[in-house]
mmCIF file of C-alpha atoms and ligand atoms in Angstrom:
data_model
loop_
_atom_site.group_PDB
_atom_site.id
_atom_site.type_symbol
_atom_site.label_atom_id
_atom_site.label_comp_id
_atom_site.label_asym_id
_atom_site.label_seq_id
_atom_site.Cartn_x
_atom_site.Cartn_y
_atom_site.Cartn_z
ATOM 1 C CA MET A 1 13.174 25.122 -2.017
ATOM 2 C CA ASN A 2 12.531 26.754 1.346
ATOM 3 C CA LEU A 3 13.006 25.125 4.724
ATOM 4 C CA SER A 4 9.306 24.670 5.436
ATOM 5 C CA THR A 5 8.965 22.613 2.248
ATOM 6 C CA LEU A 6 11.884 20.443 3.275
ATOM 7 C CA SER A 7 10.199 19.626 6.552
ATOM 8 C CA ALA A 8 6.728 19.251 4.997
ATOM 9 C CA PRO A 9 5.271 15.753 5.361
ATOM 10 C CA ILE A 10 4.975 12.979 2.807
ATOM 11 C CA GLY A 11 1.370 11.915 2.191
ATOM 12 C CA VAL A 12 0.474 8.225 2.018
ATOM 13 C CA PHE A 13 -2.960 7.074 0.936
ATOM 14 C CA ASP A 14 -4.651 3.697 1.053
ATOM 15 C CA SER A 15 -8.187 2.397 1.464
ATOM 16 C CA GLY A 16 -7.175 1.051 4.867
ATOM 17 C CA LEU A 17 -4.193 -0.340 6.729
ATOM 18 C CA GLY A 18 -2.431 -1.867 3.706
ATOM 19 C CA GLY A 19 -0.391 1.203 2.840
ATOM 20 C CA LEU A 20 1.428 0.721 6.125
ATOM 21 C CA SER A 21 3.415 -2.032 4.382
ATOM 22 C CA VAL A 22 4.751 0.710 2.097
ATOM 23 C CA TYR A 23 5.239 3.049 5.049
ATOM 24 C CA GLN A 24 7.559 0.446 6.628
ATOM 25 C CA HIS A 25 9.916 0.771 3.658
ATOM 26 C CA LEU A 26 9.631 4.564 3.620
ATOM 27 C CA GLN A 27 10.454 4.744 7.277
ATOM 28 C CA ALA A 28 13.468 2.463 6.879
ATOM 29 C CA GLN A 29 14.902 4.568 4.068
ATOM 30 C CA LEU A 30 13.702 7.999 5.164
ATOM 31 C CA PRO A 31 13.734 8.104 8.963
ATOM 32 C CA TYR A 32 13.800 11.901 8.957
ATOM 33 C CA GLU A 33 10.561 12.346 7.042
ATOM 34 C CA ARG A 34 7.212 12.876 8.691
ATOM 35 C CA VAL A 35 4.256 10.997 7.166
ATOM 36 C CA ILE A 36 0.583 11.927 7.024
ATOM 37 C CA TYR A 37 -1.367 8.749 6.298
ATOM 38 C CA PHE A 38 -4.915 8.863 4.934
ATOM 39 C CA ALA A 39 -6.816 5.595 5.469
ATOM 40 C CA ASP A 40 -10.263 5.527 3.912
ATOM 41 C CA THR A 41 -11.532 3.039 6.490
ATOM 42 C CA LEU A 42 -15.112 4.092 5.830
ATOM 43 C CA ASN A 43 -14.963 2.836 2.245
ATOM 44 C CA VAL A 44 -12.495 -0.064 2.442
ATOM 45 C CA PRO A 45 -12.279 -2.352 0.495
ATOM 46 C CA TYR A 46 -11.846 -0.549 -2.813
ATOM 47 C CA GLY A 47 -11.106 -3.720 -4.788
ATOM 48 C CA ASN A 48 -14.740 -4.527 -5.581
ATOM 49 C CA ARG A 49 -15.782 -0.976 -6.406
ATOM 50 C CA SER A 50 -16.405 0.484 -9.849
ATOM 51 C CA ALA A 51 -13.681 2.467 -11.609
ATOM 52 C CA GLN A 52 -15.812 5.595 -11.238
ATOM 53 C CA ASP A 53 -16.146 5.123 -7.499
ATOM 54 C CA ILE A 54 -12.415 4.510 -7.061
ATOM 55 C CA VAL A 55 -11.576 7.672 -9.015
ATOM 56 C CA ARG A 56 -13.986 9.745 -6.904
ATOM 57 C CA LEU A 57 -12.649 8.452 -3.583
ATOM 58 C CA THR A 58 -9.020 8.788 -4.660
ATOM 59 C CA GLU A 59 -9.554 12.380 -5.774
ATOM 60 C CA LEU A 60 -10.993 13.214 -2.327
ATOM 61 C CA ALA A 61 -8.138 11.578 -0.472
ATOM 62 C CA VAL A 62 -5.411 13.135 -2.589
ATOM 63 C CA SER A 63 -7.051 16.558 -2.407
ATOM 64 C CA TRP A 64 -7.122 16.208 1.406
ATOM 65 C CA LEU A 65 -3.410 15.332 1.467
ATOM 66 C CA VAL A 66 -2.508 18.183 -0.882
ATOM 67 C CA HIS A 67 -4.374 20.621 1.387
ATOM 68 C CA ALA A 68 -2.555 19.142 4.378
ATOM 69 C CA GLY A 69 0.631 20.500 2.770
ATOM 70 C CA CYS A 70 2.255 17.242 1.651
ATOM 71 C CA LYS A 71 5.327 17.739 -0.513
ATOM 72 C CA LEU A 72 4.960 14.332 -2.206
ATOM 73 C CA ILE A 73 2.126 11.801 -2.204
ATOM 74 C CA VAL A 74 2.271 8.014 -2.442
ATOM 75 C CA ILE A 75 -0.904 6.268 -3.527
ATOM 76 C CA ALA A 76 -0.064 3.131 -1.560
ATOM 77 C CA CYS A 77 -2.961 1.258 -3.084
ATOM 78 C CA ASN A 78 -2.757 -0.720 -6.317
ATOM 79 C CA SER A 79 -6.524 -0.512 -6.850
ATOM 80 C CA ALA A 80 -6.604 3.290 -6.574
ATOM 81 C CA SER A 81 -3.477 3.674 -8.720
ATOM 82 C CA ALA A 82 -4.960 1.445 -11.417
ATOM 83 C CA TYR A 83 -7.821 3.850 -12.093
ATOM 84 C CA ALA A 84 -6.990 7.244 -10.657
ATOM 85 C CA LEU A 85 -3.221 7.837 -10.864
ATOM 86 C CA GLU A 86 -3.265 9.775 -14.148
ATOM 87 C CA ARG A 87 -6.304 11.762 -13.016
ATOM 88 C CA VAL A 88 -4.786 13.030 -9.751
ATOM 89 C CA ARG A 89 -1.475 13.784 -11.452
ATOM 90 C CA THR A 90 -3.404 15.994 -13.863
ATOM 91 C CA LEU A 91 -5.281 17.681 -11.007
ATOM 92 C CA TYR A 92 -2.125 18.393 -8.969
ATOM 93 C CA PRO A 93 0.780 18.810 -11.392
ATOM 94 C CA ALA A 94 2.926 20.618 -8.798
ATOM 95 C CA VAL A 95 3.024 17.692 -6.373
ATOM 96 C CA PRO A 96 4.977 14.549 -7.284
ATOM 97 C CA ILE A 97 2.562 11.600 -6.989
ATOM 98 C CA VAL A 98 3.872 8.028 -6.875
ATOM 99 C CA GLY A 99 1.514 5.148 -7.678
ATOM 100 C CA LEU A 100 1.694 1.409 -7.314
ATOM 101 C CA VAL A 101 1.501 -1.411 -9.816
ATOM 102 C CA PRO A 102 2.070 -5.099 -8.978
ATOM 103 C CA ALA A 103 5.800 -5.983 -9.151
ATOM 104 C CA LEU A 104 5.300 -8.201 -12.164
ATOM 105 C CA LYS A 105 8.371 -7.005 -14.033
ATOM 106 C CA PRO A 106 11.018 -8.456 -11.652
ATOM 107 C CA ALA A 107 9.005 -11.679 -11.358
ATOM 108 C CA VAL A 108 8.782 -12.059 -15.140
ATOM 109 C CA LEU A 109 12.501 -11.432 -15.581
ATOM 110 C CA ALA A 110 13.467 -13.931 -12.863
ATOM 111 C CA SER A 111 10.952 -16.725 -13.525
ATOM 112 C CA GLN A 112 12.672 -19.928 -14.656
ATOM 113 C CA ASN A 113 9.400 -21.730 -15.371
ATOM 114 C CA LYS A 114 7.897 -18.797 -17.267
ATOM 115 C CA GLN A 115 4.815 -18.932 -15.049
ATOM 116 C CA VAL A 116 3.964 -16.283 -12.495
ATOM 117 C CA ALA A 117 0.871 -15.680 -10.388
ATOM 118 C CA VAL A 118 -0.448 -12.257 -9.424
ATOM 119 C CA LEU A 119 -2.541 -12.045 -6.295
ATOM 120 C CA ALA A 120 -4.424 -8.728 -6.261
ATOM 121 C CA THR A 121 -7.869 -7.181 -5.995
ATOM 122 C CA ARG A 122 -10.345 -7.502 -8.840
ATOM 123 C CA ALA A 123 -9.945 -3.776 -9.603
ATOM 124 C CA THR A 124 -6.159 -4.092 -9.922
ATOM 125 C CA LEU A 125 -6.363 -7.241 -12.046
ATOM 126 C CA GLU A 126 -8.787 -5.579 -14.455
ATOM 127 C CA GLY A 127 -6.985 -2.234 -14.500
ATOM 128 C CA GLU A 128 -5.037 -0.593 -17.262
ATOM 129 C CA LEU A 129 -1.707 -0.380 -15.365
ATOM 130 C CA LEU A 130 -1.325 -4.150 -14.947
ATOM 131 C CA ALA A 131 -2.412 -4.779 -18.549
ATOM 132 C CA ARG A 132 0.385 -2.462 -19.660
ATOM 133 C CA VAL A 133 3.040 -4.333 -17.632
ATOM 134 C CA ILE A 134 1.808 -7.667 -19.012
ATOM 135 C CA ASN A 135 2.050 -6.335 -22.578
ATOM 136 C CA GLU A 136 5.452 -4.753 -22.045
ATOM 137 C CA TYR A 137 7.174 -7.541 -20.094
ATOM 138 C CA ALA A 138 5.267 -10.818 -19.752
ATOM 139 C CA THR A 139 4.131 -11.183 -23.361
ATOM 140 C CA PRO A 140 7.539 -10.462 -25.000
ATOM 141 C CA HIS A 141 9.202 -12.904 -22.570
ATOM 142 C CA ALA A 142 6.537 -15.567 -23.187
ATOM 143 C CA VAL A 143 5.683 -15.653 -19.485
ATOM 144 C CA LYS A 144 2.225 -16.850 -18.518
ATOM 145 C CA VAL A 145 0.510 -14.638 -15.924
ATOM 146 C CA ILE A 146 -2.099 -16.290 -13.728
ATOM 147 C CA LYS A 147 -4.393 -13.734 -12.082
ATOM 148 C CA TYR A 148 -6.129 -14.558 -8.825
ATOM 149 C CA PHE A 149 -8.275 -12.578 -6.432
ATOM 150 C CA ASP A 150 -10.013 -13.314 -3.178
ATOM 151 C CA ALA A 151 -12.324 -10.541 -2.003
ATOM 152 C CA ASP A 152 -11.938 -11.644 1.628
ATOM 153 C CA LEU A 153 -8.200 -11.005 1.867
ATOM 154 C CA VAL A 154 -8.309 -7.251 2.526
ATOM 155 C CA PRO A 155 -11.005 -7.586 5.251
ATOM 156 C CA TRP A 156 -8.946 -10.474 6.700
ATOM 157 C CA VAL A 157 -5.890 -8.233 7.047
ATOM 158 C CA GLU A 158 -8.010 -5.408 8.483
ATOM 159 C CA ALA A 159 -9.302 -7.931 11.046
ATOM 160 C CA GLY A 160 -5.817 -8.921 12.211
ATOM 161 C CA MET A 161 -5.379 -12.109 10.086
ATOM 162 C CA PRO A 162 -6.684 -14.926 12.312
ATOM 163 C CA THR A 163 -4.986 -18.082 10.956
ATOM 164 C CA ASP A 164 -8.044 -20.284 11.425
ATOM 165 C CA ALA A 165 -10.165 -18.108 9.097
ATOM 166 C CA PRO A 166 -11.292 -19.305 5.613
ATOM 167 C CA PRO A 167 -8.955 -16.917 3.675
ATOM 168 C CA ALA A 168 -5.931 -18.511 5.399
ATOM 169 C CA LYS A 169 -7.121 -21.968 4.355
ATOM 170 C CA ARG A 170 -7.720 -20.821 0.775
ATOM 171 C CA LEU A 171 -4.255 -19.259 0.588
ATOM 172 C CA ARG A 172 -2.690 -22.582 1.635
ATOM 173 C CA GLU A 173 -4.695 -24.348 -1.062
ATOM 174 C CA MET A 174 -3.729 -21.807 -3.703
ATOM 175 C CA LEU A 175 -0.013 -22.153 -2.919
ATOM 176 C CA ASN A 176 -0.431 -25.850 -3.604
ATOM 177 C CA VAL A 177 -2.382 -25.235 -6.832
ATOM 178 C CA TRP A 178 0.106 -22.675 -8.185
ATOM 179 C CA THR A 179 3.097 -24.835 -7.381
ATOM 180 C CA GLY A 180 1.358 -27.762 -9.114
ATOM 181 C CA GLN A 181 0.945 -25.563 -12.209
ATOM 182 C CA GLY A 182 4.656 -24.756 -12.256
ATOM 183 C CA VAL A 183 4.358 -21.178 -10.979
ATOM 184 C CA ASP A 184 7.702 -20.169 -9.448
ATOM 185 C CA PHE A 185 6.951 -16.494 -8.611
ATOM 186 C CA LEU A 186 4.037 -15.060 -6.701
ATOM 187 C CA VAL A 187 3.464 -11.317 -6.959
ATOM 188 C CA LEU A 188 1.627 -9.680 -4.057
ATOM 189 C CA GLY A 189 -0.257 -6.985 -5.957
ATOM 190 C CA CYS A 190 -2.072 -5.350 -3.060
ATOM 191 C CA THR A 191 -0.414 -3.386 -0.279
ATOM 192 C CA HIS A 192 -2.415 -5.245 2.358
ATOM 193 C CA TYR A 193 -0.814 -8.550 1.396
ATOM 194 C CA PRO A 194 2.821 -8.119 2.544
ATOM 195 C CA PHE A 195 1.453 -8.360 6.084
ATOM 196 C CA PHE A 196 0.688 -12.035 5.528
ATOM 197 C CA ARG A 197 3.895 -12.688 3.605
ATOM 198 C CA PRO A 198 5.430 -14.439 6.694
ATOM 199 C CA PHE A 199 2.390 -16.754 6.733
ATOM 200 C CA LEU A 200 2.921 -17.646 3.041
ATOM 201 C CA GLU A 201 6.669 -18.070 3.500
ATOM 202 C CA GLN A 202 6.172 -20.403 6.418
ATOM 203 C CA GLU A 203 3.860 -22.583 4.343
ATOM 204 C CA ILE A 204 6.260 -22.515 1.362
ATOM 205 C CA PHE A 205 9.116 -23.542 3.647
ATOM 206 C CA HIS A 206 7.195 -26.388 5.342
ATOM 207 C CA LYS A 207 5.888 -27.797 2.058
ATOM 208 C CA ASN A 208 9.198 -27.229 0.326
ATOM 209 C CA TYR A 209 7.519 -25.435 -2.592
ATOM 210 C CA ASN A 210 9.629 -23.902 -5.348
ATOM 211 C CA LEU A 211 7.953 -20.518 -5.073
ATOM 212 C CA ARG A 212 9.313 -17.044 -4.429
ATOM 213 C CA ILE A 213 7.345 -13.989 -3.394
ATOM 214 C CA VAL A 214 7.763 -10.393 -4.554
ATOM 215 C CA ASP A 215 6.032 -7.150 -3.630
ATOM 216 C CA SER A 216 6.488 -3.488 -4.573
ATOM 217 C CA GLY A 217 7.276 -1.921 -1.178
ATOM 218 C CA LYS A 218 11.019 -1.439 -1.483
ATOM 219 C CA ALA A 219 10.919 -0.260 -5.099
ATOM 220 C CA ILE A 220 8.356 2.388 -4.143
ATOM 221 C CA ALA A 221 10.508 3.672 -1.284
ATOM 222 C CA ASP A 222 13.509 3.789 -3.691
ATOM 223 C CA ARG A 223 11.410 5.841 -6.103
ATOM 224 C CA VAL A 224 10.357 8.249 -3.334
ATOM 225 C CA VAL A 225 13.988 8.719 -2.267
ATOM 226 C CA SER A 226 15.032 9.482 -5.818
ATOM 227 C CA LEU A 227 12.153 11.957 -6.354
ATOM 228 C CA LEU A 228 12.911 13.777 -3.099
ATOM 229 C CA LYS A 229 16.542 14.094 -4.185
ATOM 230 C CA GLN A 230 15.581 15.199 -7.678
ATOM 231 C CA HIS A 231 13.244 17.903 -6.338
ATOM 232 C CA LYS A 232 15.693 18.781 -3.537
ATOM 233 C CA MET A 233 12.984 18.126 -0.943
ATOM 234 C CA MET A 234 14.706 15.678 1.387
ATOM 235 C CA ASN A 235 14.339 16.587 5.066
ATOM 236 C CA ARG A 236 17.806 16.431 6.591
ATOM 237 C CA ASN A 237 16.907 17.943 9.922
ATOM 238 C CA SER A 238 16.606 14.875 12.133
ATOM 239 C CA SER A 239 15.911 16.838 15.288
ATOM 240 C CA ASP A 240 12.342 17.777 14.417
ATOM 241 C CA ILE A 241 10.983 14.234 14.115
ATOM 242 C CA VAL A 242 9.366 12.683 17.153
ATOM 243 C CA ALA A 243 9.191 8.877 16.897
ATOM 244 C CA ARG A 244 5.548 8.601 17.792
ATOM 245 C CA ILE A 245 2.415 7.306 16.062
ATOM 246 C CA GLU A 246 -0.918 8.992 16.549
ATOM 247 C CA ALA A 247 -4.334 8.260 15.055
ATOM 248 C CA TYR A 248 -7.030 10.847 14.396
ATOM 249 C CA SER A 249 -10.467 10.553 12.803
ATOM 250 C CA ILE A 250 -11.459 12.786 9.899
ATOM 251 C CA GLU A 251 -14.897 14.235 10.522
ATOM 252 C CA ASP A 252 -15.501 15.595 7.045
ATOM 253 C CA VAL A 253 -13.234 14.795 4.127
ATOM 254 C CA VAL A 254 -15.023 17.028 1.651
ATOM 255 C CA HIS A 255 -15.651 20.305 3.416
ATOM 256 C CA ARG A 256 -13.177 20.567 6.237
ATOM 257 C CA PRO A 257 -9.635 21.503 5.422
ATOM 258 C CA ALA A 258 -7.093 19.130 6.889
ATOM 259 C CA LYS A 259 -5.736 20.278 10.213
ATOM 260 C CA VAL A 260 -2.628 18.188 10.530
ATOM 261 C CA HIS A 261 0.033 18.628 13.174
ATOM 262 C CA THR A 262 3.056 20.386 11.791
ATOM 263 C CA ASP A 263 4.795 21.704 14.884
ATOM 264 C CA LEU A 264 8.172 20.414 15.999
ATOM 265 C CA GLN A 265 6.557 17.962 18.396
ATOM 266 C CA ALA A 266 4.367 16.414 15.692
ATOM 267 C CA PRO A 267 4.575 12.611 15.557
ATOM 268 C CA ALA A 268 6.538 10.840 12.818
ATOM 269 C CA LEU A 269 3.373 9.067 11.658
ATOM 270 C CA GLN A 270 -0.025 10.717 11.806
ATOM 271 C CA PHE A 271 -2.647 8.146 10.869
ATOM 272 C CA TYR A 272 -5.900 9.803 9.758
ATOM 273 C CA TYR A 273 -8.961 7.617 9.124
ATOM 274 C CA THR A 274 -12.447 8.241 7.765
ATOM 275 C CA ASP A 275 -14.649 5.832 9.745
ATOM 276 C CA ILE A 276 -15.278 8.032 12.749
ATOM 277 C CA SER A 277 -17.107 5.242 14.604
ATOM 278 C CA HIS A 278 -13.680 3.744 15.354
ATOM 279 C CA GLU A 279 -11.744 4.709 18.468
ATOM 280 C CA ALA A 280 -8.452 6.466 17.760
ATOM 281 C CA GLU A 281 -6.820 4.446 20.521
ATOM 282 C CA THR A 282 -7.851 1.106 18.957
ATOM 283 C CA LEU A 283 -6.637 2.180 15.525
ATOM 284 C CA GLN A 284 -3.354 3.356 16.980
ATOM 285 C CA GLN A 285 -2.835 -0.072 18.562
ATOM 286 C CA LYS A 286 -3.639 -1.852 15.295
ATOM 287 C CA VAL A 287 -1.203 0.345 13.382
ATOM 288 C CA LYS A 288 1.554 -0.320 15.902
ATOM 289 C CA GLN A 289 0.861 -4.041 15.864
ATOM 290 C CA LEU A 290 1.182 -4.216 12.074
ATOM 291 C CA LEU A 291 4.307 -2.050 12.001
ATOM 292 C CA THR A 292 6.105 -4.078 14.633
ATOM 293 C CA GLY A 293 5.141 -7.366 12.987
ATOM 294 C CA SER A 294 3.635 -8.652 16.212
ATOM 295 C CA THR A 295 0.967 -10.656 14.376
ATOM 296 C CA ASN A 296 1.209 -14.339 15.236
ATOM 297 C CA PHE A 297 1.703 -16.847 12.454
HETATM 298 N N1 DGL B 301 -4.252 -1.872 -0.379
HETATM 299 C C1 DGL B 301 -5.182 -1.748 -1.470
HETATM 300 C C2 DGL B 301 -4.519 -2.203 -2.765
HETATM 301 O O1 DGL B 301 -3.305 -2.222 -2.840
HETATM 302 C C3 DGL B 301 -6.408 -2.431 -1.007
HETATM 303 C C4 DGL B 301 -7.485 -2.592 -1.919
HETATM 304 C C5 DGL B 301 -8.858 -2.639 -1.340
HETATM 305 O O2 DGL B 301 -9.219 -1.792 -0.550
HETATM 306 O O3 DGL B 301 -9.576 -3.534 -1.804
HETATM 307 O O4 DGL B 301 -5.147 -2.477 -3.763
#
């Protein structure tokens, strides 16, 4: 492995801001890696789209990240992983690609009541990956899996999660319903959702519910660390990472090759987005706000 590959960026893809919840874990475990983030803000949310549409959009995003020179790619989107993970792995066999599936396995193994709820998008709940985990873990352990989706949750996160909005009210109600049904584990099966985990935990604490929450963020970062080690691609040169976040719009995903910043002064996180009607400055602020947890609950 040559030096330029070691310092090549990691690619992270999501339909919008949600993948930043995975980035937080990557950054904590891999502070010396530079990340190129592709947010398909023009087409978010993916959760209500057809499988065909999700595959098409994921192929475009991953192709863009591959051409940007990423040494490893994380599809930080459960909905995209559910339909397109195998496809992009086939298209780009030389690049390790990590996908996401709701963290049902640890919830199933730890549930005392044998009842867990999975909160995810419709696409993820209907996808093949989740069905496989249910068959492999929940069914043999006789654990009941309650699936729930609310199409407004992803737009709510993208909008900064105002606590007086209807999705917040519905989440409070659902915590009550699940607890009443004996659910003792709630799986957050969408990368947007960890951003409102503090909101859920506050409610659980105040109402004294017997409910624990799990998400996939840390396990994904662990997997990335182990793949980088396995492929001997870990960047150990701390000096060439500048702790800065910058946002840039992508004018043309299909025809223009990615022109990412790779010089020594390149920021640690380059946040590329597809809805060019948005101001880079505004996006940059939103990204920073989510990463520093400065959302008020
Ligand atoms: N963060 C994506 C996921 O994990 C969001 C899905 C969407 O865009 O609906 O599924």
